[in-house]
mmCIF file of C-alpha atoms in Angstrom:
data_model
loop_
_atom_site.group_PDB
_atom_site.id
_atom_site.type_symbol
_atom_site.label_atom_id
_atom_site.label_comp_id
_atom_site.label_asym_id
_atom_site.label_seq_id
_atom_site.Cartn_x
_atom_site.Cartn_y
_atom_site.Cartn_z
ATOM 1 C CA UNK A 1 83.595 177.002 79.202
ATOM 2 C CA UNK A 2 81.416 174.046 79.233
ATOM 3 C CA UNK A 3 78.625 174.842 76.757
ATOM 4 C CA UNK A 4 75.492 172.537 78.915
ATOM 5 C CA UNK A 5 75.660 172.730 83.158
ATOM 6 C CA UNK A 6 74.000 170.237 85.109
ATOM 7 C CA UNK A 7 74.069 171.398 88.786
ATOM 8 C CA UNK A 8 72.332 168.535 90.327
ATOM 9 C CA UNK A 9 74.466 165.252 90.682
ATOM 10 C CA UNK A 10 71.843 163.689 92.294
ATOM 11 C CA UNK A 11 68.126 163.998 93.283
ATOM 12 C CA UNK A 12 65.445 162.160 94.978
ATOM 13 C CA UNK A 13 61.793 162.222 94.672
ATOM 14 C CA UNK A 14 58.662 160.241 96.061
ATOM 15 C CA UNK A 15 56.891 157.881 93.391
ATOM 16 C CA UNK A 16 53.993 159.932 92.073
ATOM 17 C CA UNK A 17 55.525 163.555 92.791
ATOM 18 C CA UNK A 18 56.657 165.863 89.722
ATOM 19 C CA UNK A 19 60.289 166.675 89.835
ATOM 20 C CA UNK A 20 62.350 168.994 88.219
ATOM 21 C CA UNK A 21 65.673 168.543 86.642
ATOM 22 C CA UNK A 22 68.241 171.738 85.815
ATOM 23 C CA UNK A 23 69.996 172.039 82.329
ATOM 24 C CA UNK A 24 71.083 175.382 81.464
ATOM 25 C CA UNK A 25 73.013 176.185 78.546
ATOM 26 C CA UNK A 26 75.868 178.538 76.571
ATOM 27 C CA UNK A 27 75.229 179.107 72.974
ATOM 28 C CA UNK A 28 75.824 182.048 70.775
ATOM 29 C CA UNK A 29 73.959 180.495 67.739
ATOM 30 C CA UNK A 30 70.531 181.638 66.952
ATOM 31 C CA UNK A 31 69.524 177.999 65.834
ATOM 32 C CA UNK A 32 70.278 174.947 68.459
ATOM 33 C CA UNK A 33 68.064 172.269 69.409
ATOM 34 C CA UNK A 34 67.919 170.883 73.229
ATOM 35 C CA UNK A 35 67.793 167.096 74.288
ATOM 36 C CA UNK A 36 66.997 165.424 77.182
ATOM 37 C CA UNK A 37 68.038 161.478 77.572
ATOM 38 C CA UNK A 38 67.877 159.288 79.821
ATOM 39 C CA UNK A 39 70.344 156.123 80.850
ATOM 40 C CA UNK A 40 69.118 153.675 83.097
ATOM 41 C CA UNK A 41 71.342 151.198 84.954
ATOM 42 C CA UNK A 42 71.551 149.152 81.881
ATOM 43 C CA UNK A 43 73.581 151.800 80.188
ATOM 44 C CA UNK A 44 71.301 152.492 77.047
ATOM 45 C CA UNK A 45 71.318 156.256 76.305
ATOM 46 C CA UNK A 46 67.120 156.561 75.533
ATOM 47 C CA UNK A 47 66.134 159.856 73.913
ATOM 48 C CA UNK A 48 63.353 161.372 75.638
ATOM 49 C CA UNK A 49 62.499 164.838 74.025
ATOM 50 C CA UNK A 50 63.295 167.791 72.022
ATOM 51 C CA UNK A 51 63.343 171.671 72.258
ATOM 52 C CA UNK A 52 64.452 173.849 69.253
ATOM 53 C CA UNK A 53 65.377 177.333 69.765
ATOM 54 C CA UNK A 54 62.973 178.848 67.524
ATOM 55 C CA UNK A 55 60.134 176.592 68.902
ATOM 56 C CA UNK A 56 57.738 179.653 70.838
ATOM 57 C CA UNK A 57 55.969 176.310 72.823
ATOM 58 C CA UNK A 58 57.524 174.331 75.586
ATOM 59 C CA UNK A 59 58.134 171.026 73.901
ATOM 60 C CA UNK A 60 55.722 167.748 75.746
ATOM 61 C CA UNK A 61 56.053 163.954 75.688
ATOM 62 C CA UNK A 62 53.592 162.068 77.169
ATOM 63 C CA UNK A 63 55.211 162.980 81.248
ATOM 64 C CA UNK A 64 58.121 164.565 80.055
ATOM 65 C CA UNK A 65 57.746 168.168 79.805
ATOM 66 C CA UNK A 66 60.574 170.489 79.140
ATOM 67 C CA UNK A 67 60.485 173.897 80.582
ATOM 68 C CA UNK A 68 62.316 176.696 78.261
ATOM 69 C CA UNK A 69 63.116 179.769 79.229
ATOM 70 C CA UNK A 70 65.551 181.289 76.325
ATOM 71 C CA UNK A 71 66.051 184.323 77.899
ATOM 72 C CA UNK A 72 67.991 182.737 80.941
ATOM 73 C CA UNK A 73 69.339 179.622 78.621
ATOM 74 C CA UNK A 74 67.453 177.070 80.956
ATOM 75 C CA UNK A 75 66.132 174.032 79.565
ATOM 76 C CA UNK A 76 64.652 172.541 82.664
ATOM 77 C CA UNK A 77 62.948 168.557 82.375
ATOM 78 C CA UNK A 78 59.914 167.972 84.281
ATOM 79 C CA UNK A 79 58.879 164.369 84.951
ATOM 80 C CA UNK A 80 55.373 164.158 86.421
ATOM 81 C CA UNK A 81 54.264 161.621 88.069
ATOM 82 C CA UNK A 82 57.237 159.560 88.669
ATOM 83 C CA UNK A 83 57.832 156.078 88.312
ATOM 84 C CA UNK A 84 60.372 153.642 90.322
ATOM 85 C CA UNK A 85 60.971 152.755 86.623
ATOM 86 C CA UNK A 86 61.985 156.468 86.424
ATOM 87 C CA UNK A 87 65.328 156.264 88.342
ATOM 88 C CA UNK A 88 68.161 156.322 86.205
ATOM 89 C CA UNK A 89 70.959 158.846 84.877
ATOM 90 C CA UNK A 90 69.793 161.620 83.101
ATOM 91 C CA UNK A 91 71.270 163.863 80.553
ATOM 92 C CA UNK A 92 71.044 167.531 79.202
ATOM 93 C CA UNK A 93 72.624 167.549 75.421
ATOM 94 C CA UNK A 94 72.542 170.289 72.877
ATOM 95 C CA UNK A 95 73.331 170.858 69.176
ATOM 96 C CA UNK A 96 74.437 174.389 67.486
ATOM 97 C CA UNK A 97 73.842 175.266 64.494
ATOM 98 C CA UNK A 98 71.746 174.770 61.516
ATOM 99 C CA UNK A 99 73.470 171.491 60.206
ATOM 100 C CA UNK A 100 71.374 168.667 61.894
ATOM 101 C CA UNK A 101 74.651 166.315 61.873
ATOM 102 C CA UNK A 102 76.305 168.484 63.883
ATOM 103 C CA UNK A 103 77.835 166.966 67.499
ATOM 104 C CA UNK A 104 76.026 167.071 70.565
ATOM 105 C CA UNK A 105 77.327 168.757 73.977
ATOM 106 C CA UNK A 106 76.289 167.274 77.072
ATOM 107 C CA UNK A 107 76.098 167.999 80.891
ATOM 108 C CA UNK A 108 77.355 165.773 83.664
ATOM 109 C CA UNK A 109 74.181 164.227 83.865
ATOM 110 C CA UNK A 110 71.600 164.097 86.968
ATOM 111 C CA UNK A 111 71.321 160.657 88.505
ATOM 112 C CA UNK A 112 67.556 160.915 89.747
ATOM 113 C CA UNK A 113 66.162 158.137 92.271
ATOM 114 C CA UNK A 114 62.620 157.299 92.723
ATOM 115 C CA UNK A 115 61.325 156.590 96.288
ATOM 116 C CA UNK A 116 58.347 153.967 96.939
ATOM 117 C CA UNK B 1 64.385 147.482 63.748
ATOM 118 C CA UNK B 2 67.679 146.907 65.500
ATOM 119 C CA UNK B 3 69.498 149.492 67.387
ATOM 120 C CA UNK B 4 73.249 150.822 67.629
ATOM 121 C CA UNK B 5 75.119 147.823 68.715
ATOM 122 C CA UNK B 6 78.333 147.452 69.708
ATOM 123 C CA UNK B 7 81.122 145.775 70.528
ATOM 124 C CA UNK B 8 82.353 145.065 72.813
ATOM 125 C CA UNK B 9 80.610 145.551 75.869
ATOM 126 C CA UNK B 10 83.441 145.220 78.418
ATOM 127 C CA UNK B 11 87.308 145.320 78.020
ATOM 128 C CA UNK B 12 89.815 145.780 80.689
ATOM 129 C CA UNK B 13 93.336 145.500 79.538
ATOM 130 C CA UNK B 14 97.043 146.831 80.364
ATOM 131 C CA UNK B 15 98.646 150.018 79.719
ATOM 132 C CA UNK B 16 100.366 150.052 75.939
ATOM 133 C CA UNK B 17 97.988 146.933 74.806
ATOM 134 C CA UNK B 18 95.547 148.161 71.969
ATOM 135 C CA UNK B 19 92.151 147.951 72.097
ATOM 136 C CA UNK B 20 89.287 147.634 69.275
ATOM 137 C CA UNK B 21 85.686 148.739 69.641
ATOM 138 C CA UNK B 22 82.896 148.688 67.474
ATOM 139 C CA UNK B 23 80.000 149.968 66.521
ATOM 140 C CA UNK B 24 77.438 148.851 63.816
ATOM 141 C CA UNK B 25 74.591 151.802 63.705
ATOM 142 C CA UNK B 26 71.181 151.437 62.454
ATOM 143 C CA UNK B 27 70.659 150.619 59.080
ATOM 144 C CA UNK B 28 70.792 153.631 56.811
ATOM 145 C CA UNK B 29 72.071 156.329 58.866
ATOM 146 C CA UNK B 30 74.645 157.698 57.318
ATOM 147 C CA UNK B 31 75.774 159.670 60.460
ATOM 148 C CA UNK B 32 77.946 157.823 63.012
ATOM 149 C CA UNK B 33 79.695 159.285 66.031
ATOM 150 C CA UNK B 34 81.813 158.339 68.726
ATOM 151 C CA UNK B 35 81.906 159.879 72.164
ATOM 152 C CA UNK B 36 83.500 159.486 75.434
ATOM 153 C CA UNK B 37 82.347 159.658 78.974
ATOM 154 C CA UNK B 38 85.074 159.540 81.822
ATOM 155 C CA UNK B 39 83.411 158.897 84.917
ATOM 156 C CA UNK B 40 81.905 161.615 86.838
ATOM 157 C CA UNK B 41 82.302 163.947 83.872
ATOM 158 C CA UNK B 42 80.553 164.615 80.501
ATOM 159 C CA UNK B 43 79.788 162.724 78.104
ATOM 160 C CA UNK B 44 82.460 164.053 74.705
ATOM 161 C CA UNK B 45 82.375 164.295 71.669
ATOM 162 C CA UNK B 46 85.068 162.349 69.564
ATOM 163 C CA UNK B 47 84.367 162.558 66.060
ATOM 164 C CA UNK B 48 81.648 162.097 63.523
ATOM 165 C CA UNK B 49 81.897 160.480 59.854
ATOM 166 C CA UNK B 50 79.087 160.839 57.435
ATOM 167 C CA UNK B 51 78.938 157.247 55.427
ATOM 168 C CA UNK B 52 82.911 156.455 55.328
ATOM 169 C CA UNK B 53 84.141 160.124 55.350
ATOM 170 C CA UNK B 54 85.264 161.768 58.880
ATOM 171 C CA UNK B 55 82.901 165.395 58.935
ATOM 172 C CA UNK B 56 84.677 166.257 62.055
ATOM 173 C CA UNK B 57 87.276 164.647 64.131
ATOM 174 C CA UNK B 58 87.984 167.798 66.270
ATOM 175 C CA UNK B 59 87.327 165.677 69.345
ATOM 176 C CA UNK B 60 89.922 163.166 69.456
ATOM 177 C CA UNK B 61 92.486 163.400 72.044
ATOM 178 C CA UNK B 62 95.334 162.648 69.923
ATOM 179 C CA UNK B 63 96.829 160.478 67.754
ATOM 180 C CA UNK B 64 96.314 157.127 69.743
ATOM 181 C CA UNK B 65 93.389 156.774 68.376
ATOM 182 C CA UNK B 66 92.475 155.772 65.251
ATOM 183 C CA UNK B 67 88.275 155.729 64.139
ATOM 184 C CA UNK B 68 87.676 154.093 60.889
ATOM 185 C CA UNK B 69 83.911 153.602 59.007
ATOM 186 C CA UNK B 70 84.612 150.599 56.691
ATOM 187 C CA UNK B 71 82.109 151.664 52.966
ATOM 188 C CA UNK B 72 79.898 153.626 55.110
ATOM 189 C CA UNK B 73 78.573 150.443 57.730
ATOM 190 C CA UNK B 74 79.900 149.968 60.728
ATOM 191 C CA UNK B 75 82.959 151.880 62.456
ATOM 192 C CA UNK B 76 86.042 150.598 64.431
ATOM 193 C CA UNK B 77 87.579 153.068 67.406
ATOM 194 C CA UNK B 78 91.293 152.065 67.761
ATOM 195 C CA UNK B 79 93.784 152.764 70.695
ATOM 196 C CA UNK B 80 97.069 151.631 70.333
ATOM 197 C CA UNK B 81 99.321 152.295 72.923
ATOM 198 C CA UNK B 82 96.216 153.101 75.652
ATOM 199 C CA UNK B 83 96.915 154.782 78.891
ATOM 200 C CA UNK B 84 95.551 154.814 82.049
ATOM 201 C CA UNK B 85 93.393 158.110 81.126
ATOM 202 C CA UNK B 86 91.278 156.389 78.355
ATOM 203 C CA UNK B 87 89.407 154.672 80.324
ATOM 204 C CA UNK B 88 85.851 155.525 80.709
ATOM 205 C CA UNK B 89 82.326 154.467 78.374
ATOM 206 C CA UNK B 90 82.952 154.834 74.644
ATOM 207 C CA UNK B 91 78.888 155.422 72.796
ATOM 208 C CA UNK B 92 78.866 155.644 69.523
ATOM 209 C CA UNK B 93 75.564 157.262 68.501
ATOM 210 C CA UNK B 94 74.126 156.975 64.742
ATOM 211 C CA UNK B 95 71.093 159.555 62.736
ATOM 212 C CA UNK B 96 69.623 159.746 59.769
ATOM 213 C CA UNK B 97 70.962 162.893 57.365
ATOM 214 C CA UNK B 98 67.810 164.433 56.873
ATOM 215 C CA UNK B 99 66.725 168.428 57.430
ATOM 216 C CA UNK B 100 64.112 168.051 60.124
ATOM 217 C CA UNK B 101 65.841 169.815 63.262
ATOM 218 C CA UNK B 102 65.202 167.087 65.859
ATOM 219 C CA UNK B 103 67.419 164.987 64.038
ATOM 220 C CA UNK B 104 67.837 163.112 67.123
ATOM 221 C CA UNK B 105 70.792 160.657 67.670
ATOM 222 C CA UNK B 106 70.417 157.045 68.506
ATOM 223 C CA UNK B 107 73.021 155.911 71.291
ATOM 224 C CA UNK B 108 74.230 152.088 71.572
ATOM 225 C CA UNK B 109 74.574 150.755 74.693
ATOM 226 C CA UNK B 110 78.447 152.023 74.886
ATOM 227 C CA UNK B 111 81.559 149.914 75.897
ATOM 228 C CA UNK B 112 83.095 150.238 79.076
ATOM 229 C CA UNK B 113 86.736 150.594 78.335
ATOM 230 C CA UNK B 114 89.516 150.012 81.780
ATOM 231 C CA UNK B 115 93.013 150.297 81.245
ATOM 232 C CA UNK B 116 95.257 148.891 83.861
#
C-alpha cells in the first residue's frame, strides 16, 4: 500500500491566489515527521517545510503553510500568494519512526503551474 | 557551503553496458542515500549508508546494483548488466546524524539515467 498519496497530478492557479496541495498519508507509528519539497524544472529537490506528528501547531514558513489534520492523515501544503517562480514539481515525503536517519516515502508528486 | 553533487548528470547507454553514478554529499553528513524515481511514479528509496556502512539496503531491486561509500565521503551506485527498466532519475540525498526530528535531507540535483 503506498504509505504517502498525492491525488493531484497537476494543478493550476492564478499568480497571487493561495492554493492548496493534497498529501495524505499511511503510518502506524506514533512518531513520523512530514515534508514538503519542491523540484523546479532544474531538477533540484528544495526542502520547503516540516510537520512532526507530535507537533499540536500547524507547521509555517514564510508562504508555505502546512495544514495537519492527524486524525484524517492529511498533510495538506498551502502556498499563498503564488509566484510564477512557484511552478514546479512538488512533493509529499514522510519518515517513520523515531530514528531521524530513517528513509523517506514519497508521493507521486503534484506538478503545480502558476498563471500570469 | 556546497550542496549534494553528483555525477553524472546525464547518461544514456545500451542494455547490458554498466553504468556509474556518483554522489559526493555535503561535508560532514554522515547519512547518504540513494533513491529512484521512474517517471510518472514515486520517488524510492534504495538504500542508505551511515559514513561507509550500508544501515539499510532494503530498497534495491536486486543484485545489479552495487552502492558503495568509499571511508565515509562520497558514494558510487553501480549497474552492471542495466535493463531497460532502470531507467529513470537516480537522487542521492545526504543529513546530518543528529537527534533533532526535522532532520531534513538534502537532495542533489539527481542523474537522469536512459537505458536503450
Amino acid at each position: 500500500a503506498q504509505k504517502i498519496t498525492q491525488t493531484q497530478p497537476g494543478m493550476f492557479v492564478q499568480e497571487k491566489e493561495a492554493v492548496t496541495l493534497d498529501c495524505t498519508y499511511d503510518t502506524s507509528d506514533q512518531s513520523y515527521g512530514l515534508f514538503w519539497y519542491k523540484q523546479p524544472s532544474s531538477g533540484e529537490m528544495i526542502f520547503l517545510i516540516y510537520q512532526g506528528s507530535y507537533d499540536e501547531q500547524n507547521a509555517t514558513e514564510g508562504r508555505y503553510s502546512l495544514n495537519f489534520q492527524k486524525a484524517r492523515k492529511s498533510a495538506n501544503l498551502v502556498i499563498s500568494a503564488s509566484q510564477l517562480g512557484d511552478s514546479a514539481m512538488y512533493f509529499c515525503a514522510m519518515r517513520e519512526g523515531e530514528y531521524t536517519g530513517n528513509q523517506f516515502y514519497f508521493g507521486t508528486g503534484t506538478s503545480l503551474t502558476v498563471i500570469p | 557551503e556546497a550542496g549534494v553533487t553528483q555525477f553524472p548528470s546525464h547518461s544514456v547507454i545500451e542494455k547490458g553496458q554498466t553504468v556509474t553514478l556518483r554522489c559526493d554529499p555535503i561535508s560532514g553528513h554522515d547519512n547518504l542515500y540513494w533513491y529512484r524515481r521512474v517517471m510518472g511514479k514515486e520517488i524510492k528509496f534504495l538504500l542508505h549508508f551511515v559514513k561507509e556502512s550500508k544501515q539499510d539496503e532494503s530498497g534495491m531491486p536486486n543484485n545489479r546494483f552495487l552502492a558503495e561509500r568509499t571511508g565515509g565521503t562520497y558514494s558510487t551506485l553501480k549497474v552492471q548488466p542495466a535493463e531497460l527498466e532502470d531507467s529513470g532519475v537516480y537522487f542521492c540525498a545526504s543529513s546530518q546524524d543528529r537527534l533533532a526530528l526535522r532532520n531534513e535531507q538534502f537532495f542533489g540535483p539527481g542523474t537522469r539515467l536512459t537505458v536503450l
